[in-house]
Amino acid sequence: MESLSLQIYGSKVLRMKGATVEEFDGELADFLDRMVGTMIIEEGVGLAAPQVGVSKQVAVVNSEPENEKTLIKMINPIIVSTSDETGSFEEGCLSVPGIRGNVIRPVAIEIHYQDETGEKHELKAEGLLARVIQHEVDHLNGVLFVDRLSIAKKMLIKPKLRSFSDGSGR
Ligand code: CO
């Protein structure tokens, strides 16, 4: 299986809101399989469709990469509630290589999503899984983790981000 090619910071598709999926067909199932394969090859814990150039509400997450059972394929995910309690954790992103930084997010969430057959699911998540899901749902709305860093950290990474945008840093 050929790996999908990753979009890097500066690519416009990363800033677009993904379209809602309405057709749950074989093409979608194949695309999800390719996303899972790409996530594994790239050693990520999550991957959103815009990161492979497809502006759709599709993401895959696996907060325990060595465990096949924790793999979740999420179509049209919506975060319906978040905990008041927040936590800070260092994040990175396959689309922003070489940059990591602390992001504050709610520690627990509840989401609604559909699977590749269109069946609806409700999921409560906390800890790393909650964080990964929020990171991927951000991608589906054109938001990157670097947008959520402290002002000081944003200043520090600005030259690196600029080098991605003008192509010199790839
Ligand atoms: Co990411």
JSON list of C-alpha atoms and ligand atoms in Angstrom, two decimals:
[
{"chain": "A", "resi": 1, "resn": "MET", "atom": "CA", "xyz": [0.00, 0.00, 0.00]},
{"chain": "A", "resi": 2, "resn": "GLU", "atom": "CA", "xyz": [1.31, 3.35, -1.02]},
{"chain": "A", "resi": 3, "resn": "SER", "atom": "CA", "xyz": [1.58, 5.90, 1.75]},
{"chain": "A", "resi": 4, "resn": "LEU", "atom": "CA", "xyz": [-0.34, 9.17, 1.29]},
{"chain": "A", "resi": 5, "resn": "SER", "atom": "CA", "xyz": [1.81, 12.27, 0.98]},
{"chain": "A", "resi": 6, "resn": "LEU", "atom": "CA", "xyz": [1.86, 14.61, 3.93]},
{"chain": "A", "resi": 7, "resn": "GLN", "atom": "CA", "xyz": [0.97, 18.28, 3.70]},
{"chain": "A", "resi": 8, "resn": "ILE", "atom": "CA", "xyz": [3.39, 20.53, 5.57]},
{"chain": "A", "resi": 9, "resn": "TYR", "atom": "CA", "xyz": [2.75, 23.87, 7.31]},
{"chain": "A", "resi": 10, "resn": "GLY", "atom": "CA", "xyz": [2.07, 26.52, 4.70]},
{"chain": "A", "resi": 11, "resn": "SER", "atom": "CA", "xyz": [-0.14, 24.23, 2.60]},
{"chain": "A", "resi": 12, "resn": "LYS", "atom": "CA", "xyz": [-3.56, 25.88, 2.17]},
{"chain": "A", "resi": 13, "resn": "VAL", "atom": "CA", "xyz": [-5.57, 22.70, 2.72]},
{"chain": "A", "resi": 14, "resn": "LEU", "atom": "CA", "xyz": [-4.36, 22.62, 6.34]},
{"chain": "A", "resi": 15, "resn": "ARG", "atom": "CA", "xyz": [-6.23, 25.90, 6.91]},
{"chain": "A", "resi": 16, "resn": "MET", "atom": "CA", "xyz": [-9.53, 24.84, 5.38]},
{"chain": "A", "resi": 17, "resn": "LYS", "atom": "CA", "xyz": [-12.54, 23.45, 7.21]},
{"chain": "A", "resi": 18, "resn": "GLY", "atom": "CA", "xyz": [-13.11, 19.91, 5.96]},
{"chain": "A", "resi": 19, "resn": "ALA", "atom": "CA", "xyz": [-16.37, 19.10, 4.18]},
{"chain": "A", "resi": 20, "resn": "THR", "atom": "CA", "xyz": [-18.94, 16.89, 5.91]},
{"chain": "A", "resi": 21, "resn": "VAL", "atom": "CA", "xyz": [-18.90, 13.31, 4.61]},
{"chain": "A", "resi": 22, "resn": "GLU", "atom": "CA", "xyz": [-22.25, 12.17, 3.23]},
{"chain": "A", "resi": 23, "resn": "GLU", "atom": "CA", "xyz": [-21.32, 9.04, 1.29]},
{"chain": "A", "resi": 24, "resn": "PHE", "atom": "CA", "xyz": [-20.12, 6.02, 3.25]},
{"chain": "A", "resi": 25, "resn": "ASP", "atom": "CA", "xyz": [-18.88, 3.90, 0.37]},
{"chain": "A", "resi": 26, "resn": "GLY", "atom": "CA", "xyz": [-15.95, 1.66, -0.53]},
{"chain": "A", "resi": 27, "resn": "GLU", "atom": "CA", "xyz": [-13.93, 4.66, -1.61]},
{"chain": "A", "resi": 28, "resn": "LEU", "atom": "CA", "xyz": [-14.17, 6.11, 1.90]},
{"chain": "A", "resi": 29, "resn": "ALA", "atom": "CA", "xyz": [-13.21, 2.76, 3.46]},
{"chain": "A", "resi": 30, "resn": "ASP", "atom": "CA", "xyz": [-10.17, 2.51, 1.15]},
{"chain": "A", "resi": 31, "resn": "PHE", "atom": "CA", "xyz": [-9.14, 6.08, 1.99]},
{"chain": "A", "resi": 32, "resn": "LEU", "atom": "CA", "xyz": [-9.40, 5.32, 5.72]},
{"chain": "A", "resi": 33, "resn": "ASP", "atom": "CA", "xyz": [-7.20, 2.23, 5.30]},
{"chain": "A", "resi": 34, "resn": "ARG", "atom": "CA", "xyz": [-4.60, 4.33, 3.51]},
{"chain": "A", "resi": 35, "resn": "MET", "atom": "CA", "xyz": [-4.78, 6.95, 6.27]},
{"chain": "A", "resi": 36, "resn": "VAL", "atom": "CA", "xyz": [-4.22, 4.28, 8.92]},
{"chain": "A", "resi": 37, "resn": "GLY", "atom": "CA", "xyz": [-1.26, 2.90, 6.94]},
{"chain": "A", "resi": 38, "resn": "THR", "atom": "CA", "xyz": [0.21, 6.37, 6.58]},
{"chain": "A", "resi": 39, "resn": "MET", "atom": "CA", "xyz": [-0.23, 7.11, 10.29]},
{"chain": "A", "resi": 40, "resn": "ILE", "atom": "CA", "xyz": [1.59, 3.89, 11.18]},
{"chain": "A", "resi": 41, "resn": "ILE", "atom": "CA", "xyz": [4.44, 4.50, 8.71]},
{"chain": "A", "resi": 42, "resn": "GLU", "atom": "CA", "xyz": [4.86, 8.07, 9.97]},
{"chain": "A", "resi": 43, "resn": "GLU", "atom": "CA", "xyz": [4.65, 6.87, 13.58]},
{"chain": "A", "resi": 44, "resn": "GLY", "atom": "CA", "xyz": [1.85, 9.27, 14.45]},
{"chain": "A", "resi": 45, "resn": "VAL", "atom": "CA", "xyz": [-0.88, 8.82, 17.07]},
{"chain": "A", "resi": 46, "resn": "GLY", "atom": "CA", "xyz": [-3.39, 10.57, 14.84]},
{"chain": "A", "resi": 47, "resn": "LEU", "atom": "CA", "xyz": [-3.87, 11.77, 11.28]},
{"chain": "A", "resi": 48, "resn": "ALA", "atom": "CA", "xyz": [-6.52, 14.05, 9.78]},
{"chain": "A", "resi": 49, "resn": "ALA", "atom": "CA", "xyz": [-7.56, 14.04, 6.11]},
{"chain": "A", "resi": 50, "resn": "PRO", "atom": "CA", "xyz": [-6.39, 17.64, 5.44]},
{"chain": "A", "resi": 51, "resn": "GLN", "atom": "CA", "xyz": [-2.88, 16.46, 6.38]},
{"chain": "A", "resi": 52, "resn": "VAL", "atom": "CA", "xyz": [-2.93, 14.26, 3.29]},
{"chain": "A", "resi": 53, "resn": "GLY", "atom": "CA", "xyz": [-4.51, 16.93, 1.12]},
{"chain": "A", "resi": 54, "resn": "VAL", "atom": "CA", "xyz": [-8.15, 15.88, 1.45]},
{"chain": "A", "resi": 55, "resn": "SER", "atom": "CA", "xyz": [-10.47, 18.54, 2.86]},
{"chain": "A", "resi": 56, "resn": "LYS", "atom": "CA", "xyz": [-13.02, 16.26, 4.53]},
{"chain": "A", "resi": 57, "resn": "GLN", "atom": "CA", "xyz": [-14.22, 15.56, 8.08]},
{"chain": "A", "resi": 58, "resn": "VAL", "atom": "CA", "xyz": [-12.20, 12.35, 8.39]},
{"chain": "A", "resi": 59, "resn": "ALA", "atom": "CA", "xyz": [-9.53, 11.44, 10.94]},
{"chain": "A", "resi": 60, "resn": "VAL", "atom": "CA", "xyz": [-7.89, 8.37, 12.43]},
{"chain": "A", "resi": 61, "resn": "VAL", "atom": "CA", "xyz": [-6.44, 8.17, 15.93]},
{"chain": "A", "resi": 62, "resn": "ASN", "atom": "CA", "xyz": [-4.57, 5.55, 17.86]},
{"chain": "A", "resi": 63, "resn": "SER", "atom": "CA", "xyz": [-3.27, 6.73, 21.20]},
{"chain": "A", "resi": 64, "resn": "GLU", "atom": "CA", "xyz": [-1.61, 3.30, 21.73]},
{"chain": "A", "resi": 65, "resn": "PRO", "atom": "CA", "xyz": [-0.01, 2.66, 18.33]},
{"chain": "A", "resi": 66, "resn": "GLU", "atom": "CA", "xyz": [1.08, -0.90, 19.16]},
{"chain": "A", "resi": 67, "resn": "ASN", "atom": "CA", "xyz": [-2.50, -1.85, 20.04]},
{"chain": "A", "resi": 68, "resn": "GLU", "atom": "CA", "xyz": [-4.80, -2.40, 17.05]},
{"chain": "A", "resi": 69, "resn": "LYS", "atom": "CA", "xyz": [-7.88, -2.37, 19.29]},
{"chain": "A", "resi": 70, "resn": "THR", "atom": "CA", "xyz": [-7.46, 1.28, 20.25]},
{"chain": "A", "resi": 71, "resn": "LEU", "atom": "CA", "xyz": [-7.63, 2.45, 16.62]},
{"chain": "A", "resi": 72, "resn": "ILE", "atom": "CA", "xyz": [-10.57, 4.77, 15.97]},
{"chain": "A", "resi": 73, "resn": "LYS", "atom": "CA", "xyz": [-11.73, 5.91, 12.54]},
{"chain": "A", "resi": 74, "resn": "MET", "atom": "CA", "xyz": [-13.73, 9.09, 12.99]},
{"chain": "A", "resi": 75, "resn": "ILE", "atom": "CA", "xyz": [-16.01, 10.58, 10.34]},
{"chain": "A", "resi": 76, "resn": "ASN", "atom": "CA", "xyz": [-17.76, 13.91, 10.98]},
{"chain": "A", "resi": 77, "resn": "PRO", "atom": "CA", "xyz": [-16.60, 14.09, 14.62]},
{"chain": "A", "resi": 78, "resn": "ILE", "atom": "CA", "xyz": [-18.09, 16.75, 16.87]},
{"chain": "A", "resi": 79, "resn": "ILE", "atom": "CA", "xyz": [-16.90, 17.55, 20.38]},
{"chain": "A", "resi": 80, "resn": "VAL", "atom": "CA", "xyz": [-20.17, 17.89, 22.31]},
{"chain": "A", "resi": 81, "resn": "SER", "atom": "CA", "xyz": [-18.74, 18.60, 25.76]},
{"chain": "A", "resi": 82, "resn": "THR", "atom": "CA", "xyz": [-15.43, 19.36, 27.44]},
{"chain": "A", "resi": 83, "resn": "SER", "atom": "CA", "xyz": [-14.29, 19.22, 31.06]},
{"chain": "A", "resi": 84, "resn": "ASP", "atom": "CA", "xyz": [-13.69, 22.43, 32.99]},
{"chain": "A", "resi": 85, "resn": "GLU", "atom": "CA", "xyz": [-10.38, 20.94, 34.11]},
{"chain": "A", "resi": 86, "resn": "THR", "atom": "CA", "xyz": [-7.54, 21.59, 31.68]},
{"chain": "A", "resi": 87, "resn": "GLY", "atom": "CA", "xyz": [-4.03, 20.23, 31.42]},
{"chain": "A", "resi": 88, "resn": "SER", "atom": "CA", "xyz": [-0.82, 21.14, 29.62]},
{"chain": "A", "resi": 89, "resn": "PHE", "atom": "CA", "xyz": [1.03, 18.60, 27.49]},
{"chain": "A", "resi": 90, "resn": "GLU", "atom": "CA", "xyz": [3.74, 18.77, 24.86]},
{"chain": "A", "resi": 91, "resn": "GLU", "atom": "CA", "xyz": [2.37, 18.22, 21.35]},
{"chain": "A", "resi": 92, "resn": "GLY", "atom": "CA", "xyz": [3.88, 17.77, 17.94]},
{"chain": "A", "resi": 93, "resn": "CYS", "atom": "CA", "xyz": [2.39, 17.31, 14.49]},
{"chain": "A", "resi": 94, "resn": "LEU", "atom": "CA", "xyz": [3.42, 15.41, 11.35]},
{"chain": "A", "resi": 95, "resn": "SER", "atom": "CA", "xyz": [2.54, 18.56, 9.37]},
{"chain": "A", "resi": 96, "resn": "VAL", "atom": "CA", "xyz": [4.82, 20.78, 11.49]},
{"chain": "A", "resi": 97, "resn": "PRO", "atom": "CA", "xyz": [7.99, 18.66, 11.67]},
{"chain": "A", "resi": 98, "resn": "GLY", "atom": "CA", "xyz": [10.66, 19.57, 14.19]},
{"chain": "A", "resi": 99, "resn": "ILE", "atom": "CA", "xyz": [8.44, 21.71, 16.40]},
{"chain": "A", "resi": 100, "resn": "ARG", "atom": "CA", "xyz": [6.97, 20.67, 19.74]},
{"chain": "A", "resi": 101, "resn": "GLY", "atom": "CA", "xyz": [5.27, 22.75, 22.37]},
{"chain": "A", "resi": 102, "resn": "ASN", "atom": "CA", "xyz": [2.95, 22.73, 25.33]},
{"chain": "A", "resi": 103, "resn": "VAL", "atom": "CA", "xyz": [-0.75, 23.12, 24.62]},
{"chain": "A", "resi": 104, "resn": "ILE", "atom": "CA", "xyz": [-3.44, 23.61, 27.26]},
{"chain": "A", "resi": 105, "resn": "ARG", "atom": "CA", "xyz": [-6.64, 21.65, 26.57]},
{"chain": "A", "resi": 106, "resn": "PRO", "atom": "CA", "xyz": [-9.58, 20.20, 28.51]},
{"chain": "A", "resi": 107, "resn": "VAL", "atom": "CA", "xyz": [-8.53, 16.85, 30.02]},
{"chain": "A", "resi": 108, "resn": "ALA", "atom": "CA", "xyz": [-11.80, 15.08, 29.19]},
{"chain": "A", "resi": 109, "resn": "ILE", "atom": "CA", "xyz": [-14.25, 15.34, 26.30]},
{"chain": "A", "resi": 110, "resn": "GLU", "atom": "CA", "xyz": [-17.30, 13.70, 24.82]},
{"chain": "A", "resi": 111, "resn": "ILE", "atom": "CA", "xyz": [-17.57, 13.31, 21.06]},
{"chain": "A", "resi": 112, "resn": "HIS", "atom": "CA", "xyz": [-20.11, 12.14, 18.54]},
{"chain": "A", "resi": 113, "resn": "TYR", "atom": "CA", "xyz": [-18.83, 10.66, 15.28]},
{"chain": "A", "resi": 114, "resn": "GLN", "atom": "CA", "xyz": [-19.68, 8.20, 12.55]},
{"chain": "A", "resi": 115, "resn": "ASP", "atom": "CA", "xyz": [-17.68, 5.15, 11.51]},
{"chain": "A", "resi": 116, "resn": "GLU", "atom": "CA", "xyz": [-16.88, 4.14, 7.92]},
{"chain": "A", "resi": 117, "resn": "THR", "atom": "CA", "xyz": [-20.30, 2.54, 7.54]},
{"chain": "A", "resi": 118, "resn": "GLY", "atom": "CA", "xyz": [-22.08, 5.72, 8.67]},
{"chain": "A", "resi": 119, "resn": "GLU", "atom": "CA", "xyz": [-23.09, 4.27, 12.03]},
{"chain": "A", "resi": 120, "resn": "LYS", "atom": "CA", "xyz": [-23.20, 6.87, 14.81]},
{"chain": "A", "resi": 121, "resn": "HIS", "atom": "CA", "xyz": [-21.07, 6.56, 17.94]},
{"chain": "A", "resi": 122, "resn": "GLU", "atom": "CA", "xyz": [-20.72, 8.46, 21.19]},
{"chain": "A", "resi": 123, "resn": "LEU", "atom": "CA", "xyz": [-17.41, 8.37, 23.03]},
{"chain": "A", "resi": 124, "resn": "LYS", "atom": "CA", "xyz": [-16.13, 9.75, 26.30]},
{"chain": "A", "resi": 125, "resn": "ALA", "atom": "CA", "xyz": [-12.38, 10.17, 26.34]},
{"chain": "A", "resi": 126, "resn": "GLU", "atom": "CA", "xyz": [-9.79, 11.44, 28.78]},
{"chain": "A", "resi": 127, "resn": "GLY", "atom": "CA", "xyz": [-6.02, 11.71, 29.04]},
{"chain": "A", "resi": 128, "resn": "LEU", "atom": "CA", "xyz": [-3.93, 11.16, 25.92]},
{"chain": "A", "resi": 129, "resn": "LEU", "atom": "CA", "xyz": [-6.87, 9.95, 23.83]},
{"chain": "A", "resi": 130, "resn": "ALA", "atom": "CA", "xyz": [-8.88, 13.11, 24.63]},
{"chain": "A", "resi": 131, "resn": "ARG", "atom": "CA", "xyz": [-5.87, 15.21, 23.67]},
{"chain": "A", "resi": 132, "resn": "VAL", "atom": "CA", "xyz": [-5.21, 13.41, 20.39]},
{"chain": "A", "resi": 133, "resn": "ILE", "atom": "CA", "xyz": [-8.88, 13.66, 19.39]},
{"chain": "A", "resi": 134, "resn": "GLN", "atom": "CA", "xyz": [-8.93, 17.40, 20.10]},
{"chain": "A", "resi": 135, "resn": "HIS", "atom": "CA", "xyz": [-5.74, 17.87, 18.06]},
{"chain": "A", "resi": 136, "resn": "GLU", "atom": "CA", "xyz": [-7.28, 15.99, 15.10]},
{"chain": "A", "resi": 137, "resn": "VAL", "atom": "CA", "xyz": [-10.66, 17.76, 15.33]},
{"chain": "A", "resi": 138, "resn": "ASP", "atom": "CA", "xyz": [-8.70, 21.03, 15.26]},
{"chain": "A", "resi": 139, "resn": "HIS", "atom": "CA", "xyz": [-7.15, 19.88, 11.95]},
{"chain": "A", "resi": 140, "resn": "LEU", "atom": "CA", "xyz": [-10.63, 19.31, 10.52]},
{"chain": "A", "resi": 141, "resn": "ASN", "atom": "CA", "xyz": [-11.41, 22.95, 11.32]},
{"chain": "A", "resi": 142, "resn": "GLY", "atom": "CA", "xyz": [-8.19, 24.37, 9.87]},
{"chain": "A", "resi": 143, "resn": "VAL", "atom": "CA", "xyz": [-6.53, 24.85, 13.27]},
{"chain": "A", "resi": 144, "resn": "LEU", "atom": "CA", "xyz": [-2.96, 23.71, 14.04]},
{"chain": "A", "resi": 145, "resn": "PHE", "atom": "CA", "xyz": [-1.45, 23.10, 17.48]},
{"chain": "A", "resi": 146, "resn": "VAL", "atom": "CA", "xyz": [1.04, 25.93, 16.92]},
{"chain": "A", "resi": 147, "resn": "ASP", "atom": "CA", "xyz": [-1.94, 28.33, 16.95]},
{"chain": "A", "resi": 148, "resn": "ARG", "atom": "CA", "xyz": [-2.53, 27.32, 20.57]},
{"chain": "A", "resi": 149, "resn": "LEU", "atom": "CA", "xyz": [1.01, 27.84, 21.89]},
{"chain": "A", "resi": 150, "resn": "SER", "atom": "CA", "xyz": [1.91, 30.65, 24.28]},
{"chain": "A", "resi": 151, "resn": "ILE", "atom": "CA", "xyz": [2.78, 34.01, 22.74]},
{"chain": "A", "resi": 152, "resn": "ALA", "atom": "CA", "xyz": [6.41, 33.59, 23.84]},
{"chain": "A", "resi": 153, "resn": "LYS", "atom": "CA", "xyz": [6.68, 30.17, 22.20]},
{"chain": "A", "resi": 154, "resn": "LYS", "atom": "CA", "xyz": [5.02, 31.49, 19.03]},
{"chain": "A", "resi": 155, "resn": "MET", "atom": "CA", "xyz": [7.71, 34.17, 18.82]},
{"chain": "A", "resi": 156, "resn": "LEU", "atom": "CA", "xyz": [10.43, 31.54, 19.18]},
{"chain": "A", "resi": 157, "resn": "ILE", "atom": "CA", "xyz": [9.13, 29.28, 16.41]},
{"chain": "A", "resi": 158, "resn": "LYS", "atom": "CA", "xyz": [8.20, 32.08, 14.00]},
{"chain": "A", "resi": 159, "resn": "PRO", "atom": "CA", "xyz": [11.38, 31.81, 11.87]},
{"chain": "A", "resi": 160, "resn": "LYS", "atom": "CA", "xyz": [10.95, 28.04, 11.55]},
{"chain": "A", "resi": 161, "resn": "LEU", "atom": "CA", "xyz": [7.28, 28.40, 10.55]},
{"chain": "A", "resi": 162, "resn": "ARG", "atom": "CA", "xyz": [8.22, 31.05, 8.02]},
{"chain": "A", "resi": 163, "resn": "SER", "atom": "CA", "xyz": [10.81, 28.70, 6.51]},
{"chain": "A", "resi": 164, "resn": "PHE", "atom": "CA", "xyz": [8.04, 26.11, 5.98]},
{"chain": "A", "resi": 165, "resn": "SER", "atom": "CA", "xyz": [5.75, 28.67, 4.36]},
{"chain": "A", "resi": 166, "resn": "ASP", "atom": "CA", "xyz": [8.36, 29.94, 1.89]},
{"chain": "A", "resi": 167, "resn": "GLY", "atom": "CA", "xyz": [9.56, 26.40, 1.17]},
{"chain": "A", "resi": 168, "resn": "SER", "atom": "CA", "xyz": [13.14, 26.78, 2.46]},
{"chain": "A", "resi": 169, "resn": "GLY", "atom": "CA", "xyz": [12.54, 24.63, 5.52]},
{"chain": "A", "resi": 170, "resn": "ARG", "atom": "CA", "xyz": [11.26, 21.46, 3.82]},
{"chain": "B", "resi": 1, "resn": "CO", "atom": "CO", "xyz": [-1.36, 17.29, 13.72]}
]
